[in-house]
Amino acid sequence: MAEHNDIGKQGEQIALKFLKDKGYKILETNWRLGRNEIDIIAMDGKIIVVAEVKTRQSNSFGEPEIAVTREKQKALVRAANAYVRLKHLDLEVRFDIISIILEKDSEKINHIADAFYPLLR
């Protein structure tokens, strides 16, 4: 597996622990439908949280969250809509980004709740 895949998997494990420690209930990890994938689906109270995890080794090229482009947001919304339909859920959905920078002996986590809103089109 490529090093960037290892870093991504490490970041997802850190994000899972972070969310669990905050009291979130993890429903799914790496949930996939076709080409669309959601890194983490969790419950925060009665809200479904669709979390995209972005991990980097530095912020030399900007913060990791800037990699969640408008196209990625659209893909996450499509996947979330499919998940809600398939599971027959009638709950509010929130889109979060968990940005992680892995430094030599530490990690910097930035949890951006309500990072974006689905477009109504």
PDB file of C-alpha atoms in Angstrom:
ATOM      1  CA  MET A   1       0.000   0.000   0.000  1.00  0.00           C
ATOM      2  CA  ALA A   2       1.265   3.486  -0.847  1.00  0.00           C
ATOM      3  CA  GLU A   3       2.515   5.672   1.992  1.00  0.00           C
ATOM      4  CA  HIS A   4      -0.285   8.219   1.480  1.00  0.00           C
ATOM      5  CA  ASN A   5      -2.824   5.404   1.944  1.00  0.00           C
ATOM      6  CA  ASP A   6      -1.134   4.427   5.216  1.00  0.00           C
ATOM      7  CA  ILE A   7      -1.257   8.047   6.380  1.00  0.00           C
ATOM      8  CA  GLY A   8      -4.932   8.242   5.431  1.00  0.00           C
ATOM      9  CA  LYS A   9      -5.781   5.066   7.347  1.00  0.00           C
ATOM     10  CA  GLN A  10      -3.828   6.318  10.363  1.00  0.00           C
ATOM     11  CA  GLY A  11      -5.755   9.589  10.212  1.00  0.00           C
ATOM     12  CA  GLU A  12      -9.076   7.752  10.062  1.00  0.00           C
ATOM     13  CA  GLN A  13      -8.172   5.750  13.182  1.00  0.00           C
ATOM     14  CA  ILE A  14      -7.244   8.959  15.007  1.00  0.00           C
ATOM     15  CA  ALA A  15     -10.531  10.554  13.891  1.00  0.00           C
ATOM     16  CA  LEU A  16     -12.539   7.528  15.082  1.00  0.00           C
ATOM     17  CA  LYS A  17     -10.963   7.697  18.531  1.00  0.00           C
ATOM     18  CA  PHE A  18     -11.477  11.469  18.620  1.00  0.00           C
ATOM     19  CA  LEU A  19     -15.194  11.151  17.829  1.00  0.00           C
ATOM     20  CA  LYS A  20     -15.710   8.252  20.263  1.00  0.00           C
ATOM     21  CA  ASP A  21     -14.007  10.267  23.010  1.00  0.00           C
ATOM     22  CA  LYS A  22     -16.458  13.115  22.274  1.00  0.00           C
ATOM     23  CA  GLY A  23     -19.370  10.703  22.781  1.00  0.00           C
ATOM     24  CA  TYR A  24     -20.285  10.078  19.162  1.00  0.00           C
ATOM     25  CA  LYS A  25     -21.697   6.659  18.273  1.00  0.00           C
ATOM     26  CA  ILE A  26     -19.914   5.254  15.218  1.00  0.00           C
ATOM     27  CA  LEU A  27     -22.327   3.665  12.734  1.00  0.00           C
ATOM     28  CA  GLU A  28     -20.098   2.982   9.727  1.00  0.00           C
ATOM     29  CA  THR A  29     -16.547   3.421   8.523  1.00  0.00           C
ATOM     30  CA  ASN A  30     -15.513   3.582   4.881  1.00  0.00           C
ATOM     31  CA  TRP A  31     -19.124   3.155   3.768  1.00  0.00           C
ATOM     32  CA  ARG A  32     -19.255   2.884   0.012  1.00  0.00           C
ATOM     33  CA  LEU A  33     -21.896   2.963  -2.664  1.00  0.00           C
ATOM     34  CA  GLY A  34     -20.526   2.791  -6.178  1.00  0.00           C
ATOM     35  CA  ARG A  35     -17.719   5.301  -6.490  1.00  0.00           C
ATOM     36  CA  ASN A  36     -18.868   7.376  -3.515  1.00  0.00           C
ATOM     37  CA  GLU A  37     -17.374   6.754  -0.083  1.00  0.00           C
ATOM     38  CA  ILE A  38     -17.976   8.214   3.356  1.00  0.00           C
ATOM     39  CA  ASP A  39     -15.040   7.910   5.755  1.00  0.00           C
ATOM     40  CA  ILE A  40     -17.120   7.933   8.951  1.00  0.00           C
ATOM     41  CA  ILE A  41     -20.846   7.937   9.645  1.00  0.00           C
ATOM     42  CA  ALA A  42     -21.694   8.619  13.270  1.00  0.00           C
ATOM     43  CA  MET A  43     -24.475   9.820  15.535  1.00  0.00           C
ATOM     44  CA  ASP A  44     -24.123  13.003  17.557  1.00  0.00           C
ATOM     45  CA  GLY A  45     -27.244  12.829  19.654  1.00  0.00           C
ATOM     46  CA  LYS A  46     -30.038  12.572  17.089  1.00  0.00           C
ATOM     47  CA  ILE A  47     -27.984  13.951  14.201  1.00  0.00           C
ATOM     48  CA  ILE A  48     -26.297  11.789  11.590  1.00  0.00           C
ATOM     49  CA  VAL A  49     -22.750  13.034  11.063  1.00  0.00           C
ATOM     50  CA  VAL A  50     -21.060  12.373   7.738  1.00  0.00           C
ATOM     51  CA  ALA A  51     -17.370  12.976   8.398  1.00  0.00           C
ATOM     52  CA  GLU A  52     -14.671  13.359   5.783  1.00  0.00           C
ATOM     53  CA  VAL A  53     -11.170  12.808   7.167  1.00  0.00           C
ATOM     54  CA  LYS A  54      -8.188  14.524   5.555  1.00  0.00           C
ATOM     55  CA  THR A  55      -4.710  13.734   6.852  1.00  0.00           C
ATOM     56  CA  ARG A  56      -1.367  15.242   5.912  1.00  0.00           C
ATOM     57  CA  GLN A  57       2.152  15.182   7.310  1.00  0.00           C
ATOM     58  CA  SER A  58       2.424  18.970   7.177  1.00  0.00           C
ATOM     59  CA  ASN A  59       0.467  22.010   6.131  1.00  0.00           C
ATOM     60  CA  SER A  60       3.119  23.145   3.655  1.00  0.00           C
ATOM     61  CA  PHE A  61       0.535  23.131   0.872  1.00  0.00           C
ATOM     62  CA  GLY A  62      -2.314  24.429   3.030  1.00  0.00           C
ATOM     63  CA  GLU A  63      -4.538  22.899   5.660  1.00  0.00           C
ATOM     64  CA  PRO A  64      -5.849  19.404   4.843  1.00  0.00           C
ATOM     65  CA  GLU A  65      -9.487  20.513   4.794  1.00  0.00           C
ATOM     66  CA  ILE A  66      -8.953  22.563   1.632  1.00  0.00           C
ATOM     67  CA  ALA A  67      -8.793  19.238  -0.220  1.00  0.00           C
ATOM     68  CA  VAL A  68     -12.549  18.837   0.308  1.00  0.00           C
ATOM     69  CA  THR A  69     -13.499  20.472  -2.965  1.00  0.00           C
ATOM     70  CA  ARG A  70     -16.985  21.323  -4.196  1.00  0.00           C
ATOM     71  CA  GLU A  71     -16.927  18.081  -6.245  1.00  0.00           C
ATOM     72  CA  LYS A  72     -16.002  16.058  -3.148  1.00  0.00           C
ATOM     73  CA  GLN A  73     -18.796  17.770  -1.234  1.00  0.00           C
ATOM     74  CA  LYS A  74     -21.285  16.816  -3.948  1.00  0.00           C
ATOM     75  CA  ALA A  75     -20.081  13.198  -3.816  1.00  0.00           C
ATOM     76  CA  LEU A  76     -20.490  13.149  -0.026  1.00  0.00           C
ATOM     77  CA  VAL A  77     -24.012  14.532  -0.306  1.00  0.00           C
ATOM     78  CA  ARG A  78     -24.912  11.871  -2.910  1.00  0.00           C
ATOM     79  CA  ALA A  79     -23.517   9.128  -0.693  1.00  0.00           C
ATOM     80  CA  ALA A  80     -25.269  10.502   2.402  1.00  0.00           C
ATOM     81  CA  ASN A  81     -28.589  10.674   0.554  1.00  0.00           C
ATOM     82  CA  ALA A  82     -28.168   7.059  -0.546  1.00  0.00           C
ATOM     83  CA  TYR A  83     -27.268   5.972   2.997  1.00  0.00           C
ATOM     84  CA  VAL A  84     -30.322   7.698   4.490  1.00  0.00           C
ATOM     85  CA  ARG A  85     -32.609   6.140   1.850  1.00  0.00           C
ATOM     86  CA  LEU A  86     -31.149   2.639   2.189  1.00  0.00           C
ATOM     87  CA  LYS A  87     -31.377   2.728   5.996  1.00  0.00           C
ATOM     88  CA  HIS A  88     -34.853   4.350   5.972  1.00  0.00           C
ATOM     89  CA  LEU A  89     -33.692   7.141   8.272  1.00  0.00           C
ATOM     90  CA  ASP A  90     -35.593  10.352   8.931  1.00  0.00           C
ATOM     91  CA  LEU A  91     -32.942  12.336  10.777  1.00  0.00           C
ATOM     92  CA  GLU A  92     -30.980  15.523  10.251  1.00  0.00           C
ATOM     93  CA  VAL A  93     -27.635  15.039   8.492  1.00  0.00           C
ATOM     94  CA  ARG A  94     -24.588  17.172   9.217  1.00  0.00           C
ATOM     95  CA  PHE A  95     -21.390  17.267   7.163  1.00  0.00           C
ATOM     96  CA  ASP A  96     -18.141  17.561   9.134  1.00  0.00           C
ATOM     97  CA  ILE A  97     -14.493  17.590   8.156  1.00  0.00           C
ATOM     98  CA  ILE A  98     -11.814  16.226  10.441  1.00  0.00           C
ATOM     99  CA  SER A  99      -8.469  17.647   9.423  1.00  0.00           C
ATOM    100  CA  ILE A 100      -5.365  15.965  10.859  1.00  0.00           C
ATOM    101  CA  ILE A 101      -1.725  16.913  10.587  1.00  0.00           C
ATOM    102  CA  LEU A 102       0.661  14.192  11.711  1.00  0.00           C
ATOM    103  CA  GLU A 103       3.903  15.712  12.919  1.00  0.00           C
ATOM    104  CA  LYS A 104       6.910  13.789  14.178  1.00  0.00           C
ATOM    105  CA  ASP A 105       5.732  13.272  17.753  1.00  0.00           C
ATOM    106  CA  SER A 106       2.277  14.800  17.756  1.00  0.00           C
ATOM    107  CA  GLU A 107      -0.953  15.190  15.887  1.00  0.00           C
ATOM    108  CA  LYS A 108      -3.032  18.281  15.287  1.00  0.00           C
ATOM    109  CA  ILE A 109      -6.775  17.664  14.940  1.00  0.00           C
ATOM    110  CA  ASN A 110      -9.209  20.248  13.636  1.00  0.00           C
ATOM    111  CA  HIS A 111     -12.862  19.151  13.776  1.00  0.00           C
ATOM    112  CA  ILE A 112     -14.989  21.378  11.593  1.00  0.00           C
ATOM    113  CA  ALA A 113     -18.639  20.714  12.393  1.00  0.00           C
ATOM    114  CA  ASP A 114     -21.152  21.871   9.768  1.00  0.00           C
ATOM    115  CA  ALA A 115     -18.252  22.301   7.359  1.00  0.00           C
ATOM    116  CA  PHE A 116     -20.591  22.714   4.405  1.00  0.00           C
ATOM    117  CA  TYR A 117     -24.244  22.517   3.505  1.00  0.00           C
ATOM    118  CA  PRO A 118     -25.763  20.589   0.595  1.00  0.00           C
ATOM    119  CA  LEU A 119     -26.834  22.735  -2.309  1.00  0.00           C
ATOM    120  CA  LEU A 120     -30.575  22.740  -2.936  1.00  0.00           C
ATOM    121  CA  ARG A 121     -30.194  22.042  -6.663  1.00  0.00           C
TER     122      ARG A 121
END
